[in-house]
Short mmCIF file of C-alpha atoms in Angstrom, two decimals:
data_model
loop_
_atom_site.label_atom_id
_atom_site.label_comp_id
_atom_site.label_asym_id
_atom_site.label_seq_id
_atom_site.Cartn_x
_atom_site.Cartn_y
_atom_site.Cartn_z
CA MET E 237 -25.51 -8.08 -83.44
CA PRO E 238 -24.29 -4.52 -82.54
CA LEU E 239 -23.85 -2.25 -85.55
CA ARG E 240 -20.80 -0.25 -87.03
CA GLY E 241 -20.68 3.34 -86.21
CA VAL E 242 -22.84 3.06 -82.89
CA PHE E 243 -21.14 3.87 -80.34
CA VAL E 244 -21.85 5.33 -76.32
CA TYR E 245 -19.34 7.80 -75.58
CA ARG E 246 -17.63 6.76 -72.03
CA THR E 247 -14.49 5.53 -72.24
CA LEU E 248 -11.16 5.77 -74.53
CA ASP E 249 -12.29 2.26 -76.33
CA ASP E 250 -15.29 4.10 -77.25
CA LEU E 251 -13.45 7.48 -78.56
CA ASP E 252 -11.17 5.01 -80.66
CA GLY E 253 -14.06 3.55 -82.25
CA ILE E 254 -15.41 6.70 -83.14
CA LEU E 255 -11.98 8.05 -84.48
CA ASP E 256 -11.45 5.22 -86.36
CA MET E 257 -14.42 5.29 -88.40
CA SER E 258 -14.53 9.04 -88.57
CA LEU E 259 -11.01 9.17 -89.68
CA CYS E 260 -11.16 5.97 -91.35
CA THR E 261 -7.72 4.89 -89.35
CA SER E 262 -8.95 1.25 -88.45
CA PRO E 263 -6.75 -1.61 -90.47
CA ALA E 264 -10.36 -3.04 -90.68
CA ALA E 265 -10.82 -3.52 -94.75
CA ASP E 266 -14.85 -2.73 -94.17
CA VAL E 267 -14.24 0.64 -92.37
CA GLU E 268 -15.00 3.16 -94.13
CA ARG E 269 -14.92 6.89 -93.02
CA GLN E 270 -18.06 8.28 -91.43
CA ARG E 271 -19.37 11.86 -93.09
CA ARG E 272 -22.34 12.30 -90.25
CA ALA E 273 -22.81 11.34 -86.75
CA ALA E 274 -25.86 11.88 -84.58
CA VAL E 275 -26.40 12.39 -80.92
CA LEU E 276 -28.89 11.44 -78.73
CA GLY E 277 -28.70 13.48 -75.71
CA GLY E 278 -28.47 17.33 -75.31
CA GLY E 279 -27.19 16.77 -71.86
CA LEU E 280 -23.45 17.89 -70.78
CA ILE E 281 -21.94 14.93 -71.93
CA GLY E 282 -24.20 14.95 -75.73
CA LEU E 283 -23.02 18.29 -76.08
CA GLU E 284 -19.15 17.64 -75.62
CA ALA E 285 -19.69 14.67 -78.14
CA ALA E 286 -21.03 16.82 -81.00
CA LYS E 287 -18.56 19.23 -80.33
CA ALA E 288 -15.80 16.40 -80.90
CA PHE E 289 -17.69 15.21 -84.19
CA VAL E 290 -17.77 18.71 -85.54
CA ASP E 291 -14.11 19.51 -84.63
CA LEU E 292 -13.76 16.10 -86.79
CA GLN E 293 -15.67 17.44 -89.78
CA LEU E 294 -18.67 15.10 -89.34
CA GLU E 295 -21.92 16.64 -89.95
CA THR E 296 -23.31 16.37 -86.66
CA HIS E 297 -26.94 16.47 -85.69
CA LEU E 298 -28.29 15.98 -81.72
CA PHE E 299 -31.57 14.88 -80.71
CA GLU E 300 -32.60 15.61 -77.06
CA THR E 301 -36.19 14.79 -75.94
CA GLY E 302 -36.60 17.75 -73.24
CA PRO E 303 -37.88 20.90 -74.08
CA ASN E 304 -34.42 22.58 -74.54
CA LEU E 305 -30.72 21.82 -74.35
CA MET E 306 -29.68 20.79 -70.64
CA HIS E 307 -33.49 21.09 -69.57
CA VAL E 308 -32.52 19.37 -66.33
CA HIS E 309 -29.91 22.35 -65.82
CA LEU E 310 -30.90 25.53 -67.40
CA ASN E 311 -34.42 27.24 -68.26
CA ALA E 312 -35.95 27.49 -71.73
CA GLU E 313 -34.27 30.94 -71.84
CA ALA E 314 -30.39 29.70 -71.23
CA GLY E 315 -30.94 26.47 -73.10
CA VAL E 316 -32.16 28.64 -76.22
CA VAL E 317 -28.54 30.41 -76.02
CA ALA E 318 -27.03 27.65 -76.02
CA GLN E 319 -28.82 25.60 -78.71
CA LYS E 320 -28.08 29.01 -80.59
CA HIS E 321 -24.12 28.82 -79.99
CA ILE E 322 -23.96 25.02 -80.66
CA GLU E 323 -25.72 25.54 -83.63
CA ARG E 324 -23.37 28.55 -84.51
CA ILE E 325 -20.62 25.70 -84.62
CA GLY E 326 -22.45 23.43 -87.05
CA VAL E 327 -24.75 21.18 -85.12
CA LYS E 328 -28.13 20.81 -86.52
CA VAL E 329 -29.86 20.36 -83.08
CA TYR E 330 -33.56 19.03 -82.74
CA VAL E 331 -35.00 19.77 -79.40
CA SER E 332 -38.58 17.76 -78.31
CA THR E 333 -37.78 15.43 -80.70
CA HIS E 334 -37.70 11.12 -80.08
CA VAL E 335 -35.44 8.85 -82.12
CA LEU E 336 -38.00 5.97 -82.36
CA GLU E 337 -35.33 3.82 -84.58
CA VAL E 338 -31.76 3.85 -85.82
CA LEU E 339 -31.59 2.42 -89.30
CA HIS E 340 -29.18 0.10 -90.72
CA GLN E 341 -28.76 -1.94 -94.05
CA ASP E 342 -26.31 -3.90 -94.27
CA GLY E 343 -25.21 -4.10 -90.16
CA ARG E 344 -24.17 -0.51 -90.89
CA LEU E 345 -25.47 2.70 -89.41
CA THR E 346 -27.76 4.37 -92.14
CA GLY E 347 -29.75 6.91 -90.14
CA VAL E 348 -32.38 7.50 -87.57
CA LYS E 349 -35.88 7.79 -87.47
CA ILE E 350 -37.80 10.04 -85.30
CA LYS E 351 -41.52 10.08 -83.52
CA SER E 352 -42.90 12.96 -86.51
CA GLY E 353 -42.01 9.84 -88.65
CA ASP E 354 -39.02 11.90 -90.79
CA SER E 355 -35.75 10.11 -91.07
CA VAL E 356 -32.51 12.29 -90.95
#
């Protein structure tokens, strides 16, 4: 069963769903405005998604398993520069962090559990 509030970021339909949840434009009675977003992946698409969530005025958390953002394309020094920039616009960045579980209650996303045992 899909969880409300969990999306991929690939198609226009995906983006429509994200907008519905973040702006509460859905006609569905059980949809309420989201105030937080979690982005899994600190590559180019993850950074674009994080910026979009900031623009939607959502508290945004970005999780990257690698040692720095865009670690496939950037060395460690450049990754630190990228992280400082994305944090400056309001994104909370977690590098070298593995998301173990999407937390939910009553079919609704409530957070993520990371390898350290913490929940965000």
